[in-house]
Short mmCIF file of N, CA and C in Angstrom, two decimals:
data_model
loop_
_atom_site.label_atom_id
_atom_site.label_comp_id
_atom_site.label_asym_id
_atom_site.label_seq_id
_atom_site.Cartn_x
_atom_site.Cartn_y
_atom_site.Cartn_z
N UNK T 1406 0.68 -1.07 0.09
CA UNK T 1406 0.05 -0.07 -0.06
C UNK T 1406 0.91 1.17 -0.04
N UNK T 1407 1.99 1.14 0.75
CA UNK T 1407 2.88 2.32 0.81
C UNK T 1407 3.43 2.73 -0.54
N UNK T 1408 3.81 1.51 -1.23
CA UNK T 1408 4.41 1.80 -2.60
C UNK T 1408 3.41 2.45 -3.64
N UNK T 1409 2.20 2.12 -3.55
CA UNK T 1409 1.13 2.61 -4.42
C UNK T 1409 0.80 3.94 -4.06
N UNK T 1410 0.78 4.45 -2.76
CA UNK T 1410 0.46 5.63 -2.39
C UNK T 1410 1.71 6.64 -2.75
N UNK T 1411 2.88 6.18 -2.68
CA UNK T 1411 4.04 6.97 -3.15
C UNK T 1411 4.01 7.12 -4.56
N UNK T 1412 3.81 6.02 -5.39
CA UNK T 1412 3.49 6.14 -6.69
C UNK T 1412 2.40 7.25 -7.12
N UNK T 1413 1.35 7.12 -6.48
CA UNK T 1413 0.18 8.09 -6.74
C UNK T 1413 0.66 9.45 -6.53
N UNK T 1414 1.45 9.71 -5.49
CA UNK T 1414 2.05 10.85 -5.05
C UNK T 1414 2.92 11.62 -6.05
N UNK T 1415 3.85 10.68 -6.58
CA UNK T 1415 4.75 11.11 -7.63
C UNK T 1415 4.02 11.52 -8.91
N UNK T 1416 3.00 10.79 -9.32
CA UNK T 1416 2.24 11.06 -10.63
C UNK T 1416 1.51 12.34 -10.31
N UNK T 1417 0.93 12.57 -9.19
CA UNK T 1417 0.18 13.82 -8.95
C UNK T 1417 1.09 15.09 -9.04
N UNK T 1418 2.31 14.87 -8.66
CA UNK T 1418 3.34 16.12 -8.67
C UNK T 1418 3.95 16.31 -10.09
N UNK T 1419 3.50 15.35 -10.99
CA UNK T 1419 3.93 15.48 -12.38
C UNK T 1419 5.32 14.70 -12.53
N UNK T 1420 5.79 13.87 -11.69
CA UNK T 1420 6.97 13.12 -11.96
C UNK T 1420 6.57 11.88 -12.68
N UNK T 1421 7.49 11.23 -13.24
CA UNK T 1421 7.41 9.95 -14.15
C UNK T 1421 7.30 8.60 -13.13
N UNK T 1422 6.86 7.60 -13.70
CA UNK T 1422 6.87 6.34 -13.06
C UNK T 1422 8.39 5.90 -13.07
N UNK T 1423 9.18 6.28 -13.95
CA UNK T 1423 10.68 5.90 -13.86
C UNK T 1423 11.25 6.60 -12.80
N UNK T 1424 10.91 7.78 -12.39
CA UNK T 1424 11.55 8.55 -11.38
C UNK T 1424 11.04 7.92 -10.10
N UNK T 1425 9.92 7.45 -9.82
CA UNK T 1425 9.49 6.74 -8.74
C UNK T 1425 10.23 5.43 -8.62
N UNK T 1426 10.43 4.68 -9.76
CA UNK T 1426 11.07 3.47 -9.65
C UNK T 1426 12.53 3.68 -9.28
N UNK T 1427 13.13 4.58 -9.71
CA UNK T 1427 14.54 5.01 -9.35
C UNK T 1427 14.70 5.34 -7.83
N UNK T 1428 13.68 5.96 -7.34
CA UNK T 1428 13.56 6.38 -6.01
C UNK T 1428 13.51 5.13 -5.14
N UNK T 1429 12.65 4.28 -5.50
CA UNK T 1429 12.34 2.98 -4.84
C UNK T 1429 13.69 2.11 -4.77
N UNK T 1430 14.37 2.05 -5.99
CA UNK T 1430 15.57 1.34 -6.07
C UNK T 1430 16.56 1.85 -5.08
N UNK T 1431 16.74 3.16 -5.05
CA UNK T 1431 17.81 3.68 -4.14
C UNK T 1431 17.31 3.58 -2.65
N UNK T 1432 16.13 3.50 -2.38
CA UNK T 1432 15.64 3.26 -0.94
C UNK T 1432 16.07 1.92 -0.49
N UNK T 1433 15.77 0.95 -1.39
CA UNK T 1433 16.10 -0.48 -1.12
C UNK T 1433 17.58 -0.63 -1.01
N UNK T 1434 18.40 -0.18 -1.84
CA UNK T 1434 19.78 -0.27 -1.80
C UNK T 1434 20.40 0.46 -0.62
N UNK T 1435 20.01 1.68 -0.33
CA UNK T 1435 20.46 2.29 0.85
C UNK T 1435 20.07 1.67 2.25
N UNK T 1436 18.90 1.15 2.25
CA UNK T 1436 18.44 0.34 3.42
C UNK T 1436 19.31 -0.76 3.70
N UNK T 1437 19.59 -1.69 2.57
CA UNK T 1437 20.14 -2.99 2.89
C UNK T 1437 21.69 -2.85 3.02
N UNK T 1438 22.34 -1.73 2.42
CA UNK T 1438 23.70 -1.68 2.46
C UNK T 1438 24.22 -0.69 3.50
N UNK T 1439 23.95 0.62 3.36
CA UNK T 1439 24.54 1.56 4.22
C UNK T 1439 23.87 1.54 5.61
N UNK T 1440 22.53 1.41 5.81
CA UNK T 1440 22.11 1.24 7.00
C UNK T 1440 22.57 -0.01 7.80
N UNK T 1441 22.78 -1.00 7.11
CA UNK T 1441 23.22 -2.17 7.65
C UNK T 1441 24.70 -1.97 8.36
N UNK T 1442 25.47 -1.35 7.47
CA UNK T 1442 26.87 -1.02 8.07
C UNK T 1442 26.78 0.05 9.00
N UNK T 1443 25.93 0.93 9.00
CA UNK T 1443 25.74 1.92 10.12
C UNK T 1443 25.24 1.15 11.41
N UNK T 1444 24.42 0.35 11.43
CA UNK T 1444 23.96 -0.54 12.53
C UNK T 1444 25.12 -1.35 13.08
N UNK T 1445 25.90 -1.92 12.30
CA UNK T 1445 27.16 -2.71 12.69
C UNK T 1445 28.09 -1.70 13.49
N UNK T 1446 28.34 -0.54 12.73
CA UNK T 1446 29.26 0.26 13.30
C UNK T 1446 28.74 0.86 14.67
N UNK T 1447 27.45 1.07 14.84
CA UNK T 1447 26.95 1.58 16.11
C UNK T 1447 27.08 0.55 17.20
N UNK T 1448 26.92 -0.70 16.84
CA UNK T 1448 27.03 -1.94 17.84
C UNK T 1448 28.51 -2.05 18.28
N UNK T 1449 29.45 -1.90 17.17
CA UNK T 1449 30.89 -2.04 17.58
C UNK T 1449 31.22 -0.82 18.38
N UNK T 1450 30.88 0.37 18.19
CA UNK T 1450 31.18 1.45 18.89
C UNK T 1450 30.60 1.29 20.36
N UNK T 1451 29.32 0.89 20.42
CA UNK T 1451 28.57 0.74 21.82
C UNK T 1451 29.40 -0.09 22.69
N UNK T 1452 29.97 -1.15 22.09
CA UNK T 1452 30.57 -2.26 23.00
C UNK T 1452 32.12 -1.95 23.02
N UNK T 1453 32.53 -0.70 22.40
CA UNK T 1453 33.91 -0.24 22.58
C UNK T 1453 34.84 -1.01 21.80
N UNK T 1454 34.47 -1.76 20.78
CA UNK T 1454 35.25 -2.64 19.95
C UNK T 1454 35.89 -1.75 18.73
N UNK T 1455 35.35 -0.71 18.37
CA UNK T 1455 35.78 0.15 17.25
C UNK T 1455 35.60 1.58 17.56
N UNK T 1456 36.64 2.42 17.00
CA UNK T 1456 36.58 3.79 17.04
C UNK T 1456 36.15 4.28 15.57
N UNK T 1457 35.55 5.52 15.59
CA UNK T 1457 35.05 6.05 14.38
C UNK T 1457 36.37 6.52 13.53
N UNK T 1458 36.31 6.16 12.18
CA UNK T 1458 37.40 6.64 11.44
C UNK T 1458 36.59 7.25 10.20
N UNK T 1459 36.85 8.47 9.77
CA UNK T 1459 36.17 8.99 8.67
C UNK T 1459 37.30 9.75 7.73
N UNK T 1460 37.29 9.35 6.43
CA UNK T 1460 38.25 9.75 5.53
C UNK T 1460 37.43 10.47 4.51
N UNK T 1461 38.04 11.64 4.16
CA UNK T 1461 37.39 12.31 2.96
C UNK T 1461 37.89 11.78 1.70
N UNK T 1462 37.09 11.48 0.79
CA UNK T 1462 37.68 10.94 -0.54
C UNK T 1462 37.31 11.78 -1.56
N UNK T 1463 38.11 11.73 -2.72
CA UNK T 1463 37.80 12.59 -3.76
C UNK T 1463 36.89 11.94 -4.74
N UNK T 1464 35.87 12.54 -5.16
CA UNK T 1464 34.89 12.11 -6.13
C UNK T 1464 35.45 12.21 -7.63
N UNK T 1465 35.07 11.10 -8.30
CA UNK T 1465 35.52 11.20 -9.71
C UNK T 1465 34.51 12.09 -10.53
N UNK T 1466 35.04 12.84 -11.36
CA UNK T 1466 34.28 13.81 -12.25
C UNK T 1466 34.82 13.76 -13.68
N UNK T 1467 33.97 13.65 -14.55
CA UNK T 1467 34.28 13.66 -16.00
C UNK T 1467 34.69 15.03 -16.47
N UNK T 1468 35.75 15.06 -17.18
CA UNK T 1468 36.21 16.49 -17.72
C UNK T 1468 35.44 16.95 -18.98
N UNK T 1469 34.69 15.93 -19.71
CA UNK T 1469 34.12 16.39 -20.81
C UNK T 1469 32.60 15.98 -20.71
N UNK T 1470 31.71 16.69 -21.39
CA UNK T 1470 30.40 16.37 -21.40
C UNK T 1470 30.02 14.98 -22.12
N UNK T 1471 30.85 14.61 -23.00
CA UNK T 1471 30.58 13.29 -23.74
C UNK T 1471 30.77 12.20 -22.76
N UNK T 1472 31.61 12.24 -21.90
CA UNK T 1472 31.84 11.04 -20.90
C UNK T 1472 30.78 11.19 -19.83
N UNK T 1473 30.19 12.27 -19.54
CA UNK T 1473 29.18 12.42 -18.51
C UNK T 1473 28.00 11.87 -19.16
N UNK T 1474 27.67 11.94 -20.40
CA UNK T 1474 26.47 11.50 -21.19
C UNK T 1474 26.55 10.02 -21.29
N UNK T 1475 27.74 9.49 -21.64
CA UNK T 1475 27.95 8.12 -21.76
C UNK T 1475 27.68 7.26 -20.56
N UNK T 1476 28.18 7.79 -19.44
CA UNK T 1476 28.20 7.07 -18.23
C UNK T 1476 27.09 7.46 -17.26
N UNK T 1477 26.19 8.22 -17.75
CA UNK T 1477 25.03 8.74 -16.99
C UNK T 1477 24.13 7.53 -16.73
N UNK T 1478 23.92 7.63 -15.27
CA UNK T 1478 23.05 6.53 -14.61
C UNK T 1478 23.73 5.18 -14.42
N UNK T 1479 24.95 5.16 -14.57
CA UNK T 1479 25.77 3.85 -14.35
C UNK T 1479 26.37 3.98 -12.89
N UNK T 1480 26.20 2.90 -12.18
CA UNK T 1480 26.67 2.67 -10.85
C UNK T 1480 28.31 2.46 -11.03
N UNK T 1481 28.98 2.87 -9.97
CA UNK T 1481 30.38 2.63 -10.01
C UNK T 1481 30.61 1.73 -8.71
N UNK T 1482 31.43 0.71 -8.87
CA UNK T 1482 31.66 -0.17 -7.76
C UNK T 1482 33.21 -0.29 -7.50
N UNK T 1483 33.41 -0.40 -6.09
CA UNK T 1483 34.91 -0.72 -5.81
C UNK T 1483 34.90 -1.78 -4.82
N UNK T 1484 36.10 -2.14 -4.23
CA UNK T 1484 36.20 -3.27 -3.39
C UNK T 1484 35.69 -3.09 -2.03
N UNK T 1485 34.91 -2.07 -1.86
CA UNK T 1485 34.24 -1.76 -0.39
C UNK T 1485 33.31 -2.82 -0.07
N UNK T 1486 33.26 -3.37 1.17
CA UNK T 1486 32.40 -4.14 1.74
C UNK T 1486 30.97 -3.85 1.76
N UNK T 1487 30.71 -2.60 1.43
CA UNK T 1487 29.29 -2.12 1.47
C UNK T 1487 28.53 -2.73 0.36
N UNK T 1488 29.16 -3.10 -0.70
CA UNK T 1488 28.36 -3.86 -1.70
C UNK T 1488 28.07 -5.23 -1.46
N UNK T 1489 28.53 -5.95 -0.42
CA UNK T 1489 28.19 -7.37 -0.31
C UNK T 1489 26.91 -7.69 0.18
N UNK T 1490 26.35 -7.02 1.06
CA UNK T 1490 24.79 -7.31 1.30
C UNK T 1490 23.89 -7.26 0.25
N UNK T 1491 24.15 -6.11 -0.73
CA UNK T 1491 23.23 -5.89 -1.73
C UNK T 1491 23.44 -7.02 -2.86
N UNK T 1492 24.70 -7.46 -3.11
CA UNK T 1492 24.95 -8.44 -4.02
C UNK T 1492 24.37 -9.79 -3.50
N UNK T 1493 24.62 -10.12 -2.27
CA UNK T 1493 24.13 -11.24 -1.64
C UNK T 1493 22.52 -11.31 -1.70
N UNK T 1494 21.83 -10.32 -1.44
CA UNK T 1494 20.37 -10.19 -1.65
C UNK T 1494 20.04 -10.52 -3.05
N UNK T 1495 20.71 -9.80 -4.04
CA UNK T 1495 20.36 -10.16 -5.37
C UNK T 1495 20.61 -11.62 -5.73
N UNK T 1496 21.72 -12.11 -5.38
CA UNK T 1496 21.97 -13.65 -5.68
C UNK T 1496 20.96 -14.61 -5.15
N UNK T 1497 20.42 -14.26 -3.94
CA UNK T 1497 19.43 -14.96 -3.26
C UNK T 1497 18.21 -14.96 -3.98
N UNK T 1498 17.70 -13.73 -4.46
CA UNK T 1498 16.41 -13.57 -5.11
C UNK T 1498 16.61 -14.24 -6.58
N UNK T 1499 17.81 -14.09 -7.19
CA UNK T 1499 17.93 -14.74 -8.39
C UNK T 1499 17.78 -16.28 -8.35
N UNK T 1500 18.40 -16.92 -7.25
CA UNK T 1500 18.29 -18.22 -7.05
C UNK T 1500 16.89 -18.58 -6.75
N UNK T 1501 16.06 -17.88 -6.02
CA UNK T 1501 14.66 -18.23 -5.73
C UNK T 1501 13.89 -18.21 -6.93
N UNK T 1502 14.16 -17.23 -7.89
CA UNK T 1502 13.38 -17.20 -9.18
C UNK T 1502 13.72 -18.35 -10.05
N UNK T 1503 15.03 -18.62 -10.24
CA UNK T 1503 15.30 -19.74 -10.95
C UNK T 1503 14.68 -21.16 -10.39
N UNK T 1504 14.94 -21.36 -9.10
CA UNK T 1504 14.30 -22.46 -8.55
C UNK T 1504 12.83 -22.58 -8.75
N UNK T 1505 12.13 -21.44 -8.64
CA UNK T 1505 10.65 -21.63 -8.81
C UNK T 1505 10.30 -21.83 -10.33
N UNK T 1506 10.99 -20.97 -11.05
CA UNK T 1506 10.69 -21.08 -12.52
C UNK T 1506 10.93 -22.37 -13.20
N UNK T 1507 12.01 -23.06 -12.81
CA UNK T 1507 12.38 -24.39 -13.11
C UNK T 1507 11.76 -25.57 -12.46
N UNK T 1508 11.01 -25.33 -11.43
CA UNK T 1508 10.21 -26.24 -10.72
C UNK T 1508 11.12 -27.12 -9.86
N UNK T 1509 12.18 -26.62 -9.26
CA UNK T 1509 13.05 -27.38 -8.48
C UNK T 1509 12.71 -27.25 -6.96
N UNK T 1510 11.65 -26.44 -6.68
CA UNK T 1510 11.38 -26.20 -5.32
C UNK T 1510 10.70 -27.39 -4.62
N UNK T 1511 11.14 -27.84 -3.50
CA UNK T 1511 10.59 -28.98 -2.82
C UNK T 1511 9.35 -28.36 -2.05
N UNK T 1512 8.28 -29.15 -1.87
CA UNK T 1512 7.20 -28.81 -1.07
C UNK T 1512 7.62 -28.55 0.46
N UNK T 1513 6.99 -27.63 1.14
CA UNK T 1513 7.22 -27.47 2.49
C UNK T 1513 6.32 -28.29 3.37
N UNK T 1514 6.29 -28.11 4.65
CA UNK T 1514 5.69 -28.96 5.60
C UNK T 1514 4.21 -29.24 5.14
N UNK T 1515 3.40 -28.51 4.76
CA UNK T 1515 2.06 -28.77 4.55
C UNK T 1515 1.81 -29.08 3.03
N UNK T 1516 2.95 -29.31 2.33
CA UNK T 1516 2.86 -29.71 0.84
C UNK T 1516 2.56 -28.54 -0.04
N UNK T 1517 2.55 -27.25 0.42
CA UNK T 1517 2.33 -26.17 -0.37
C UNK T 1517 3.75 -25.60 -0.91
N UNK T 1518 3.69 -25.08 -2.13
CA UNK T 1518 4.92 -24.37 -2.57
C UNK T 1518 4.79 -22.86 -2.58
N UNK T 1519 5.84 -22.13 -2.91
CA UNK T 1519 5.69 -20.76 -2.98
C UNK T 1519 4.73 -20.34 -4.12
N UNK T 1520 3.95 -19.31 -3.90
CA UNK T 1520 3.05 -18.87 -4.94
C UNK T 1520 3.37 -17.54 -5.62
N UNK T 1521 2.37 -16.90 -6.19
CA UNK T 1521 2.58 -15.75 -7.07
C UNK T 1521 3.08 -14.57 -6.21
N UNK T 1522 2.73 -14.50 -4.90
CA UNK T 1522 3.22 -13.48 -4.15
C UNK T 1522 4.73 -13.51 -3.78
N UNK T 1523 5.25 -14.57 -3.60
CA UNK T 1523 6.73 -14.70 -3.53
C UNK T 1523 7.35 -14.48 -4.87
N UNK T 1524 6.91 -15.04 -5.96
CA UNK T 1524 7.44 -14.72 -7.22
C UNK T 1524 7.47 -13.14 -7.57
N UNK T 1525 6.32 -12.49 -7.21
CA UNK T 1525 6.20 -11.03 -7.38
C UNK T 1525 7.23 -10.39 -6.52
N UNK T 1526 7.44 -10.75 -5.17
CA UNK T 1526 8.38 -10.05 -4.37
C UNK T 1526 9.75 -10.20 -4.82
N UNK T 1527 10.07 -11.65 -5.27
CA UNK T 1527 11.55 -11.81 -5.78
C UNK T 1527 11.69 -10.95 -6.95
N UNK T 1528 10.76 -10.89 -7.91
CA UNK T 1528 10.92 -10.10 -9.06
C UNK T 1528 11.10 -8.56 -8.84
N UNK T 1529 10.27 -8.23 -7.93
CA UNK T 1529 10.47 -6.72 -7.47
C UNK T 1529 11.78 -6.43 -7.02
N UNK T 1530 12.48 -7.34 -6.04
CA UNK T 1530 13.73 -7.08 -5.66
C UNK T 1530 14.74 -7.11 -6.66
N UNK T 1531 14.59 -7.96 -7.63
CA UNK T 1531 15.70 -8.12 -8.74
C UNK T 1531 15.52 -6.67 -9.45
N UNK T 1532 14.30 -6.24 -9.79
CA UNK T 1532 14.34 -4.95 -10.48
C UNK T 1532 14.78 -3.86 -9.59
N UNK T 1533 14.57 -3.90 -8.45
CA UNK T 1533 15.24 -2.80 -7.50
C UNK T 1533 16.79 -2.88 -7.48
N UNK T 1534 17.29 -4.07 -7.59
CA UNK T 1534 18.71 -4.39 -7.61
C UNK T 1534 19.25 -4.41 -9.01
N UNK T 1535 18.60 -3.91 -10.02
CA UNK T 1535 19.04 -4.04 -11.33
C UNK T 1535 20.51 -3.48 -11.55
N UNK T 1536 20.81 -2.30 -10.93
CA UNK T 1536 22.16 -1.79 -11.03
C UNK T 1536 23.18 -2.93 -10.63
N UNK T 1537 22.79 -3.60 -9.65
CA UNK T 1537 23.94 -4.64 -9.21
C UNK T 1537 23.74 -5.82 -10.00
N UNK T 1538 22.63 -6.08 -10.67
CA UNK T 1538 22.68 -7.15 -11.69
C UNK T 1538 23.54 -6.82 -12.88
N UNK T 1539 23.46 -5.55 -13.32
CA UNK T 1539 24.34 -5.05 -14.42
C UNK T 1539 25.71 -5.08 -13.95
N UNK T 1540 26.00 -4.77 -12.75
CA UNK T 1540 27.39 -4.67 -12.15
C UNK T 1540 27.95 -6.14 -12.13
N UNK T 1541 27.21 -7.24 -11.94
CA UNK T 1541 27.63 -8.51 -12.10
C UNK T 1541 28.37 -8.82 -13.38
N UNK T 1542 27.90 -8.20 -14.48
CA UNK T 1542 28.51 -8.47 -15.70
C UNK T 1542 29.36 -7.30 -16.24
N UNK T 1543 29.44 -6.24 -15.54
CA UNK T 1543 30.24 -5.04 -16.02
C UNK T 1543 31.66 -5.26 -15.89
N UNK T 1544 32.35 -4.35 -16.43
CA UNK T 1544 33.81 -4.39 -16.33
C UNK T 1544 34.34 -3.14 -15.92
N UNK T 1545 35.62 -3.23 -15.35
CA UNK T 1545 36.07 -2.03 -14.72
C UNK T 1545 35.51 -1.43 -13.50
N UNK T 1546 35.36 -0.17 -13.36
CA UNK T 1546 34.85 0.49 -12.37
C UNK T 1546 33.16 0.22 -12.35
N UNK T 1547 32.56 -0.04 -13.38
CA UNK T 1547 31.21 -0.44 -13.54
C UNK T 1547 30.76 -1.78 -13.25
N UNK T 1548 31.81 -2.67 -12.85
CA UNK T 1548 31.50 -4.04 -12.61
C UNK T 1548 31.71 -4.18 -11.03
N UNK T 1549 31.13 -5.19 -10.59
CA UNK T 1549 31.32 -5.59 -9.14
C UNK T 1549 32.59 -6.41 -8.95
N UNK T 1550 33.50 -6.11 -8.16
CA UNK T 1550 34.87 -6.75 -8.16
C UNK T 1550 34.46 -8.22 -7.81
N UNK T 1551 35.47 -9.12 -8.28
CA UNK T 1551 35.29 -10.54 -8.13
C UNK T 1551 35.27 -10.79 -6.62
N UNK T 1552 36.22 -10.18 -5.81
CA UNK T 1552 36.16 -10.66 -4.42
C UNK T 1552 34.85 -10.22 -3.80
N UNK T 1553 34.20 -9.31 -4.19
CA UNK T 1553 32.81 -9.05 -3.60
C UNK T 1553 31.88 -10.05 -4.15
N UNK T 1554 32.04 -10.50 -5.35
CA UNK T 1554 31.09 -11.51 -5.81
C UNK T 1554 31.24 -12.76 -5.28
N UNK T 1555 32.53 -13.21 -4.91
CA UNK T 1555 32.98 -14.41 -4.17
C UNK T 1555 32.38 -14.45 -2.70
N UNK T 1556 32.59 -13.43 -2.07
CA UNK T 1556 31.96 -13.25 -0.74
C UNK T 1556 30.36 -13.41 -0.80
N UNK T 1557 29.71 -12.83 -1.72
CA UNK T 1557 28.44 -12.92 -1.78
C UNK T 1557 27.95 -14.32 -2.09
N UNK T 1558 28.59 -15.00 -2.96
CA UNK T 1558 28.27 -16.34 -3.39
C UNK T 1558 28.41 -17.29 -2.06
N UNK T 1559 29.42 -17.08 -1.33
CA UNK T 1559 29.68 -17.90 -0.15
C UNK T 1559 28.46 -17.68 0.83
N UNK T 1560 28.15 -16.35 1.06
CA UNK T 1560 27.06 -16.06 1.94
C UNK T 1560 25.71 -16.52 1.40
N UNK T 1561 25.52 -16.45 0.13
CA UNK T 1561 24.25 -17.08 -0.48
C UNK T 1561 24.17 -18.53 -0.30
N UNK T 1562 25.27 -19.19 -0.55
CA UNK T 1562 25.26 -20.66 -0.29
C UNK T 1562 25.11 -21.07 1.12
N UNK T 1563 25.64 -20.22 2.16
CA UNK T 1563 25.39 -20.49 3.50
C UNK T 1563 23.92 -20.26 3.83
N UNK T 1564 23.45 -19.17 3.25
CA UNK T 1564 22.00 -19.04 3.54
C UNK T 1564 21.07 -20.16 2.96
N UNK T 1565 21.40 -20.66 1.68
CA UNK T 1565 20.55 -21.73 1.31
C UNK T 1565 20.77 -22.94 1.96
N UNK T 1566 21.96 -23.24 2.34
CA UNK T 1566 22.26 -24.45 3.36
C UNK T 1566 21.38 -24.43 4.59
N UNK T 1567 21.52 -23.31 5.20
CA UNK T 1567 20.62 -23.17 6.56
C UNK T 1567 19.19 -23.32 6.23
N UNK T 1568 18.81 -22.63 5.13
CA UNK T 1568 17.30 -22.81 4.82
C UNK T 1568 16.92 -24.19 4.66
N UNK T 1569 17.64 -24.94 3.93
CA UNK T 1569 17.40 -26.36 3.63
C UNK T 1569 17.47 -27.17 4.88
N UNK T 1570 18.54 -26.82 5.78
CA UNK T 1570 18.81 -27.64 7.01
C UNK T 1570 17.58 -27.46 7.95
N UNK T 1571 17.18 -26.38 8.01
CA UNK T 1571 16.07 -25.95 9.00
C UNK T 1571 14.68 -26.02 8.38
N UNK T 1572 14.42 -26.50 7.29
CA UNK T 1572 13.23 -26.32 6.55
C UNK T 1572 12.05 -27.12 7.35
N UNK T 1573 12.47 -28.33 7.84
CA UNK T 1573 11.45 -29.11 8.37
C UNK T 1573 11.78 -29.96 9.41
#
């Protein structure tokens, strides 16, 4: 309901559906990546395990308008750990979609399988994490580093293992 009301609000103010979708994407990405690390940092600081370290970094800017237009809307990735949760969530959702669409899903306790709601939610999250999906296949600074992908694959496999182990 919240998503529908915000979409209506965007349309009433003259903004496009694409603008709303980009806003939704960034809200999901920010929530699962930056807020997660902010929460971990808070816990580490609360227990006296870590001190705050803040470094000012220089932002990359294109010197020509051609480069700016060519790279407009592209995410840049680096070796930062902040991309691991988002990449892991994307891999879990893709695994769930493939499992459902290929019919590999085993029935749960009462014999039911996941339905249209689960399929819709997985698809919605893949759309929200589309920049990460493109980053899986991107090269250079527009691609997710192999070390981040490997960490996310390990976390995804652990998640799937524990889901299967505690399924019933």
